[in-house]
Coordinates of C-alpha atoms in Angstrom, one line a residue:
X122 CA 0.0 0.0 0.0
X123 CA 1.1 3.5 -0.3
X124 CA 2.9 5.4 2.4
X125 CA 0.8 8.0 4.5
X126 CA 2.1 11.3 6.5
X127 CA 0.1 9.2 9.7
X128 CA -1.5 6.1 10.5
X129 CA -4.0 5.4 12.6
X130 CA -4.4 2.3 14.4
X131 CA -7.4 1.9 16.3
X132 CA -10.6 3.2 14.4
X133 CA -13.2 3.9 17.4
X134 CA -14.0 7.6 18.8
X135 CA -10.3 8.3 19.6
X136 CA -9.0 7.1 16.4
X137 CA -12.1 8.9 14.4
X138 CA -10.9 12.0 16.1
X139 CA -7.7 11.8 16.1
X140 CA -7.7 11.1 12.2
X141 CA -10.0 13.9 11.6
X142 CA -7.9 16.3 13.2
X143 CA -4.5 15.4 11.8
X144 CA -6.2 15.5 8.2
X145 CA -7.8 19.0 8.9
X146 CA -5.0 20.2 9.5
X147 CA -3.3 18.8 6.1
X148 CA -1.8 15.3 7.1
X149 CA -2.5 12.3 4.7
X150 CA -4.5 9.5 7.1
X151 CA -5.4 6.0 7.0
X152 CA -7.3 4.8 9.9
X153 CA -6.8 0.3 10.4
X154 CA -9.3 -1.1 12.6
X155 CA -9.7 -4.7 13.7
X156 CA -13.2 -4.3 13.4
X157 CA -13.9 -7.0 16.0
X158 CA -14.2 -6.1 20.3
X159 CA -13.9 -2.3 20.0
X160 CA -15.5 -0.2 23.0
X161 CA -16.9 2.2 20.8
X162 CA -19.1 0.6 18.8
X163 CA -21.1 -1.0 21.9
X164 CA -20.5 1.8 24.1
X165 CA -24.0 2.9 25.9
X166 CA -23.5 7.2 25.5
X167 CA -22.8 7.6 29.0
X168 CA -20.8 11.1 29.2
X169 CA -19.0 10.8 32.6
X170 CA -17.7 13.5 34.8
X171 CA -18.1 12.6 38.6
X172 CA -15.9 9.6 40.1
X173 CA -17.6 6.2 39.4
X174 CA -18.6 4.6 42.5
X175 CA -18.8 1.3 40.6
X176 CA -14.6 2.4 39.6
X177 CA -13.9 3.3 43.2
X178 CA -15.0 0.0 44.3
X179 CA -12.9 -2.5 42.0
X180 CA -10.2 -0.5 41.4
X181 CA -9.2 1.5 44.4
X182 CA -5.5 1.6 43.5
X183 CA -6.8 3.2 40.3
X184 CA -8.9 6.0 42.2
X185 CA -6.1 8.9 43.1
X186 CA -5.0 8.8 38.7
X187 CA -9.0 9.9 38.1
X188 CA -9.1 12.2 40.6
X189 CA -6.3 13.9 39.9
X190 CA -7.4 13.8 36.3
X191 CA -11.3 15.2 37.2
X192 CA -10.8 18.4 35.2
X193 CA -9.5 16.8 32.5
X194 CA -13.0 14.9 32.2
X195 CA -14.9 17.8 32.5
X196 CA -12.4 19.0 29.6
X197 CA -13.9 16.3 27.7
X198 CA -17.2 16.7 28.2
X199 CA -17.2 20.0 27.2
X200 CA -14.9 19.7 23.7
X201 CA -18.5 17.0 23.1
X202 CA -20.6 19.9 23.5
X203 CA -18.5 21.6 20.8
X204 CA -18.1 18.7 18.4
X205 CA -21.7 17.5 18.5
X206 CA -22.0 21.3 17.5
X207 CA -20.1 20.8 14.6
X208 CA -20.2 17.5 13.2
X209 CA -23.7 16.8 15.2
X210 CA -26.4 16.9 16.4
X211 CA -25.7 13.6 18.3
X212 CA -28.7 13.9 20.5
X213 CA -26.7 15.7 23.0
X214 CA -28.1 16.3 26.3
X215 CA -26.1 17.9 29.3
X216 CA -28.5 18.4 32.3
X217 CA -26.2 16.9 33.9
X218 CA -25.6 13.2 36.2
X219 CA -27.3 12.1 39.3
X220 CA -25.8 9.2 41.8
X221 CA -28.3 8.1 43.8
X222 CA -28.4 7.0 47.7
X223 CA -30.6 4.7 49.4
X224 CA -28.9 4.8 52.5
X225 CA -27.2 7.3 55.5
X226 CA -24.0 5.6 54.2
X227 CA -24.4 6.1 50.6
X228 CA -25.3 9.8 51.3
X229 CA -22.0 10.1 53.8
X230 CA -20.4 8.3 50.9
X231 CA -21.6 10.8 48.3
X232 CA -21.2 13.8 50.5
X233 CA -17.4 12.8 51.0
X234 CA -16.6 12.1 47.2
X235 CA -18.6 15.4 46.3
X236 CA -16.4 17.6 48.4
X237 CA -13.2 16.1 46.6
X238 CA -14.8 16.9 43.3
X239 CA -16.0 20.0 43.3
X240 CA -12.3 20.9 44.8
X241 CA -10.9 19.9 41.2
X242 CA -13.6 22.3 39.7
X243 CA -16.4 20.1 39.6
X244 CA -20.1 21.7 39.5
X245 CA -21.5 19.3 42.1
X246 CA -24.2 19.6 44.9
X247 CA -26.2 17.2 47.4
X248 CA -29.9 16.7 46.7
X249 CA -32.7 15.8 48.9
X250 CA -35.7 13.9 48.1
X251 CA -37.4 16.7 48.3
X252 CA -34.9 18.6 45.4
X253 CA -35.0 15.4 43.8
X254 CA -38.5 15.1 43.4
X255 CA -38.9 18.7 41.5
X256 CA -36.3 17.4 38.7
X257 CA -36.5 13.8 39.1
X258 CA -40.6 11.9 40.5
X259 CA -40.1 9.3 38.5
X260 CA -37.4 7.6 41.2
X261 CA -38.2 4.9 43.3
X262 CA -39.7 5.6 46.8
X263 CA -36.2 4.1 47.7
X264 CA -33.6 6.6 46.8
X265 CA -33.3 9.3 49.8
X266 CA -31.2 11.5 47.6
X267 CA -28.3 11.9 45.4
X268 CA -25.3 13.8 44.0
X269 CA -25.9 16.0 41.1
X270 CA -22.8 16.4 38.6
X271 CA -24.2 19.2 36.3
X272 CA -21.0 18.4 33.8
X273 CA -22.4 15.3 33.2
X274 CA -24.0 14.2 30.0
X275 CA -25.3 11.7 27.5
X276 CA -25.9 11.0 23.5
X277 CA -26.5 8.6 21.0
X278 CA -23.4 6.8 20.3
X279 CA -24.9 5.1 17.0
X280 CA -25.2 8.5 15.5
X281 CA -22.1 10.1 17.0
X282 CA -20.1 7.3 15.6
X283 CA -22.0 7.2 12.0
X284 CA -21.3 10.4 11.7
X285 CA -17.6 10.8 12.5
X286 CA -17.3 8.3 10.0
X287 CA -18.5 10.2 7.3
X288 CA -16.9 13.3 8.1
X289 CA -13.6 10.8 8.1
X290 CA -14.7 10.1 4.7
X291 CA -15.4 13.5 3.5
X292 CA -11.8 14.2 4.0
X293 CA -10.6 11.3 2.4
X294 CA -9.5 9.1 5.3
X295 CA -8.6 5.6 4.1
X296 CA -10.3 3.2 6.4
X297 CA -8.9 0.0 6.4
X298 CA -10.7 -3.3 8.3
X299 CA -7.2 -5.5 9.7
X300 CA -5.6 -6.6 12.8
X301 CA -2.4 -5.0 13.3
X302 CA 0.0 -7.4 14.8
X303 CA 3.0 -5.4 15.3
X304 CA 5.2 -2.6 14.3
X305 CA 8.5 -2.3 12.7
X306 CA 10.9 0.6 12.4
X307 CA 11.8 1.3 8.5
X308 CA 13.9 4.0 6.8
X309 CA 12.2 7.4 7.3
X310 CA 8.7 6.2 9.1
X311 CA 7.5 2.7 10.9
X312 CA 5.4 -0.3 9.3
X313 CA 2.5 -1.8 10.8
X314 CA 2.1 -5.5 10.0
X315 CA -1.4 -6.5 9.7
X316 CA -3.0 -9.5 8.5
X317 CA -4.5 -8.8 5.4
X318 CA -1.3 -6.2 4.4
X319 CA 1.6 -3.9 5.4
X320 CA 0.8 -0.1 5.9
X321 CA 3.4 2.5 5.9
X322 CA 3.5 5.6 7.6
X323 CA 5.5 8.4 8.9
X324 CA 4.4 8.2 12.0
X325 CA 1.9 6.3 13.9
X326 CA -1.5 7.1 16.6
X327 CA -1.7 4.1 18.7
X328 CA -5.1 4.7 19.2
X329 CA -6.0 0.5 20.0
X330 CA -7.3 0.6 23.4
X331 CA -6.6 -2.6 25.0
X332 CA -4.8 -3.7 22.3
X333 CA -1.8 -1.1 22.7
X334 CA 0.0 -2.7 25.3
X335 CA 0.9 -5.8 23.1
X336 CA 2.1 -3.6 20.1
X337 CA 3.5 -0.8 22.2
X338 CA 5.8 -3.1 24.7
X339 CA 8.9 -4.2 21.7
X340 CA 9.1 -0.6 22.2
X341 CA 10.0 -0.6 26.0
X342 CA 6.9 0.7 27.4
X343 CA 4.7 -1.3 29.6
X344 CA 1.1 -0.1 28.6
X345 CA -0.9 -2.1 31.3
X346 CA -4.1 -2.2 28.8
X347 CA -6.7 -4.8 29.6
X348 CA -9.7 -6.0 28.4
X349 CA -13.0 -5.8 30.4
X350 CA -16.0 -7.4 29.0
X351 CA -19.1 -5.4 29.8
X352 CA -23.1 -5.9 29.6
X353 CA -25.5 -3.9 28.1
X354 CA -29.4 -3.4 27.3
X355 CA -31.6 -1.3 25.5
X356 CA -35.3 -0.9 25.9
X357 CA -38.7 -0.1 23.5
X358 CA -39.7 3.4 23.8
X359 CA -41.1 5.2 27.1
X360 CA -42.7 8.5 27.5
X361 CA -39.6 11.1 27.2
X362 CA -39.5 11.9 31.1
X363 CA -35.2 11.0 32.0
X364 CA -32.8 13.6 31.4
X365 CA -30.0 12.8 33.6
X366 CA -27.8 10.1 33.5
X367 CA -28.3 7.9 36.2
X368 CA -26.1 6.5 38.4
X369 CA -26.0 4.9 42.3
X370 CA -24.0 5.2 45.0
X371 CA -23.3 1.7 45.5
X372 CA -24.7 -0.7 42.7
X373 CA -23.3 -1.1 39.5
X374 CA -26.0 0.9 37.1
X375 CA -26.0 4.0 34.1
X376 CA -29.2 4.4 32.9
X377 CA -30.4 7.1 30.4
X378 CA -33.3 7.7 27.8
X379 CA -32.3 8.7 24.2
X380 CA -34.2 11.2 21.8
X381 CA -36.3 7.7 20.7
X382 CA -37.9 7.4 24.9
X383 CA -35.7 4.2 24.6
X384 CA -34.0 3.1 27.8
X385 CA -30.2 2.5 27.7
X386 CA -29.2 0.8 31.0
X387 CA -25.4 -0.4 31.5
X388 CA -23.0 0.3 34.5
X389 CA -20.4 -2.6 34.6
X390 CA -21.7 -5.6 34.4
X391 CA -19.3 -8.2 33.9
X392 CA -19.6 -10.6 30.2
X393 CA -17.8 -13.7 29.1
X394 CA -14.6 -13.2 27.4
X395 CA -14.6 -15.3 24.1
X396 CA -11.2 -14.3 23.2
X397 CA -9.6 -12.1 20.7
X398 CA -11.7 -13.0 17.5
X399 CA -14.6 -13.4 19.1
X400 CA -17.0 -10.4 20.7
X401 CA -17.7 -11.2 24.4
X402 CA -21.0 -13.2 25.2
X403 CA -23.9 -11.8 27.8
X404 CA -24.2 -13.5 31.0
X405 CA -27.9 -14.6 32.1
X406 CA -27.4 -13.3 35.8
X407 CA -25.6 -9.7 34.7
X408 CA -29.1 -9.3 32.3
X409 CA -31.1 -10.5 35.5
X410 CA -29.0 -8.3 37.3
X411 CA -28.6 -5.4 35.4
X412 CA -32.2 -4.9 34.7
X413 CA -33.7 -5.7 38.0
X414 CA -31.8 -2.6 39.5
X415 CA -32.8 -0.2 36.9
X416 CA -36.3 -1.1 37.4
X417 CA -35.9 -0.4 41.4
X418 CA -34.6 3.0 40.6
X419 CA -37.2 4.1 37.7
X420 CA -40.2 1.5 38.4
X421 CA -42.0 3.2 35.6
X422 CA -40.0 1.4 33.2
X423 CA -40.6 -2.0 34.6
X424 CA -43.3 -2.6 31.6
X425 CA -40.8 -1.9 28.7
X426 CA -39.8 -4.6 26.6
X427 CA -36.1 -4.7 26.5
X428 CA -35.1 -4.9 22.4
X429 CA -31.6 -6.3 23.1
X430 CA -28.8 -7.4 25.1
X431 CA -25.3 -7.1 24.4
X432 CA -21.5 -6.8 25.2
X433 CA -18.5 -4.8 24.3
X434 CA -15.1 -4.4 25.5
X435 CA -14.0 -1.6 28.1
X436 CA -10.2 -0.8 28.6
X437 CA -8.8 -0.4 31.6
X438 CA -5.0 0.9 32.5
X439 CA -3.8 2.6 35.7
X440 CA -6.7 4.9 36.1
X441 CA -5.1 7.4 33.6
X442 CA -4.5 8.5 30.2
X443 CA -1.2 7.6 28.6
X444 CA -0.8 10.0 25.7
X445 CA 2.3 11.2 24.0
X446 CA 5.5 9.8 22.3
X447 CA 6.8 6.3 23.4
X448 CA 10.4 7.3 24.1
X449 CA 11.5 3.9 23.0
X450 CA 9.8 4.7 19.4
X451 CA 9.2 8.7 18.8
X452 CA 7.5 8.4 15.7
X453 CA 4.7 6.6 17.6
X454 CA 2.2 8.2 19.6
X455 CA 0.0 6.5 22.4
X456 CA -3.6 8.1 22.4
X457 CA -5.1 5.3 25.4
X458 CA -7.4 7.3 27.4
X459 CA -8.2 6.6 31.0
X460 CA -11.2 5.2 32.4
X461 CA -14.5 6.6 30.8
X462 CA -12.8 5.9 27.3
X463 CA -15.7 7.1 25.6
X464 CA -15.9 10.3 27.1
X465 CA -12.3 11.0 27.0
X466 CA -11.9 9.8 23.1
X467 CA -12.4 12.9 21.2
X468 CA -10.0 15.0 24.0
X469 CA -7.2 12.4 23.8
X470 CA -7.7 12.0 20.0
X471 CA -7.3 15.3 19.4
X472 CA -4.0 16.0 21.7
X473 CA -2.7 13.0 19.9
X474 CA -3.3 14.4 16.7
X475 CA -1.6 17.8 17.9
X476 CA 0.9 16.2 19.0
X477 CA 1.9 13.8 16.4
X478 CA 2.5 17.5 13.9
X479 CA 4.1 19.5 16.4
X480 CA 1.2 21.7 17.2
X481 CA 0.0 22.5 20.9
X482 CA -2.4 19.8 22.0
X483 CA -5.7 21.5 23.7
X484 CA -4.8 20.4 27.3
X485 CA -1.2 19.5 28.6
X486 CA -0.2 15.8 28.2
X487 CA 2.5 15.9 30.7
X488 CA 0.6 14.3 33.5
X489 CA -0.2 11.6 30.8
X490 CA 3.2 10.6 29.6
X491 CA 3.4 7.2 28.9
X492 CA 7.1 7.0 30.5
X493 CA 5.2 7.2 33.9
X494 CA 5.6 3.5 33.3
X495 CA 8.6 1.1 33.8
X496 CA 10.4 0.0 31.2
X497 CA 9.7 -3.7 29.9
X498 CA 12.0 -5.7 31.2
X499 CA 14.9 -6.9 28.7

């Protein structure tokens, strides 16, 4: 194939971006996706802001990187505003996230994390029931209040992602369906083997989630990428009445209506791995699961049919971003976000984009560096 300025590897939301940027701003792109497992493409439109509680619980190590890093979601959320601006409408909606309490000790709980969020800049304030009933009567007569993240937000992935692609397309983006299985350095630039073919590039976006670490480590970095299968389910349509995205202080649950009064619920529910080639299964007791606390939280939506169940593939690291130039290999740059990938994508794609031609990327990358991690062993 012929050589490009930049390739691409990864096509979902921080690839899209990042490609769109670079050719913008008058870079010849090819974007190679596996096309199999990608986040993006099963992701439920959750735009999050606020610490996770479902993140704090499993990965507590993980919890000071996202802290840290709270303004660099909220970042992110806004740059979405401005994109579905442009390239939308997405069915945008930002009135912002509630986490909900049933309990004294989810309320202590909320109060706590809300105090550490609003010192990184966060808009955040404790409801009652009684505030929560003027924005929100369609909870449960168990919630007691909640945390509302006004920075928080939701969309319609399906259309988002249709329509990065053909804005990709509109500026001639070669987009290429192969497995990239490695990297070579070559005179002038770096090769990318894939299956189906070689690709040739100047430089390289590593934009391949939890696939980086394996093509990123001949290099000497240690990208600890994994894999996460997650569940998801979408409902028939409801009377429009949910504007927030929903969240709880303790179980794992997102829930959110799109423009269509259908329901999307998700929140972490685990999936079977089926390897590499194969997308993750759904788990019986994750749908059961999944569902049954949705339908505590909103019982009004206990009579919707749900349409489908599925799974995609979350990527997980160190609770961080890594983004920037692999020392080992300059001409490659890592574009991983942290947790919340989807959020994050067009933020990270677009600072790897900057920095892959020299320009100043819209936040600083230095507390993502991807030499924060130790060198693979020889």
């Amino acid at each position: 194939m012929r050589r490009t300025d930049i390739l691409v590897i990864g096509g979902g939301i921080v690839g899209l971006v990042a490609g769109i940027d670079l050719a913008e701003n008058g870079a010849t792109v090819r974007i190679v996706d596996a096309g199999l497992n990608a986040g993006t493409t099963t992701n439920a439109g959750s735009l999050h802001v606020q610490m996770q509680s479902r993140f704090m619980q499993l990965y507590p190590e993980q919890v000071p990187n996202v802290e840290a890093a709270l303004p660099f979601y909220k970042a992110a959320a806004d740059l979405w505003a401005e994109i579905d601006r442009t390239l939308g409408p997405f069915d945008f909606v930002r009135q912002g996230g509630l986490m909900l309490a049933e309990t004294d000790t989810q309320l202590a709980f909320l109060e706590g994390k809300a105090r550490r969020e609003a010192a990184k800049g966060l808009r955040v304030e404790m409801l009652d029931r009684a505030a929560l009933d003027r924005i929100a009567p369609w909870l449960g007569p168990h919630v007691r209040g909640a945390e509302l993240c006004r920075d928080e937000g939701k969309l319609n992935p399906l259309v988002a992602n249709s329509q990065m692609k053909a804005r990709a397309a509109a500026l001639g983006i070669d987009a290429v369906t192969d497995r990239i299985d490695g990297i070579d350095t070559a005179p002038g630039g770096l090769v990318a083997r894939g299956m189906q073919a070689e690709y040739r590039a100047g430089q390289i976006v590593l934009a391949a989630a939890w696939g980086a670490g394996d093509l990123a480590r001949p290099f000497g970095t240690a990208l600890p990428t994994r894999a996460e299968p997650l569940h998801m389910n979408v409902t028939e349509a409801g009377a429009p009445e949910i504007r927030h995205l929903i969240q709880h202080a303790e179980r794992s649950i997102t829930l959110k209506q799109l423009a269509t009064g259908q329901i999307v619920i998700g929140g972490g529910w685990s999936a079977r791995d089926r390897g590499r080639d194969s997308p993750p299964a759904v788990k019986l007791g994750s749908f059961l699961g999944n569902v049954g606390v949705a339908g505590r939280l909103v019982p009004s939506i206990r009579g919707l049919r749900i349409l489908r169940s599925w799974a995609g593939m979350n990527t997980t690291m160190d609770g961080a971003s890594a983004i920037g130039r692999l020392s080992g290999a300059p001409r490659i740059v890592a574009a991983i976000p942290g947790d919340a990938g989807y959020t994050l994508g067009p933020l990270v794609g677009r600072m790897a984009g900057a920095i892959a031609q020299g320009r100043t990327p819209p936040e600083d990358p230095a507390p993502f560096s991807p030499d924060r991690f130790a060198p693979v062993s020889a």
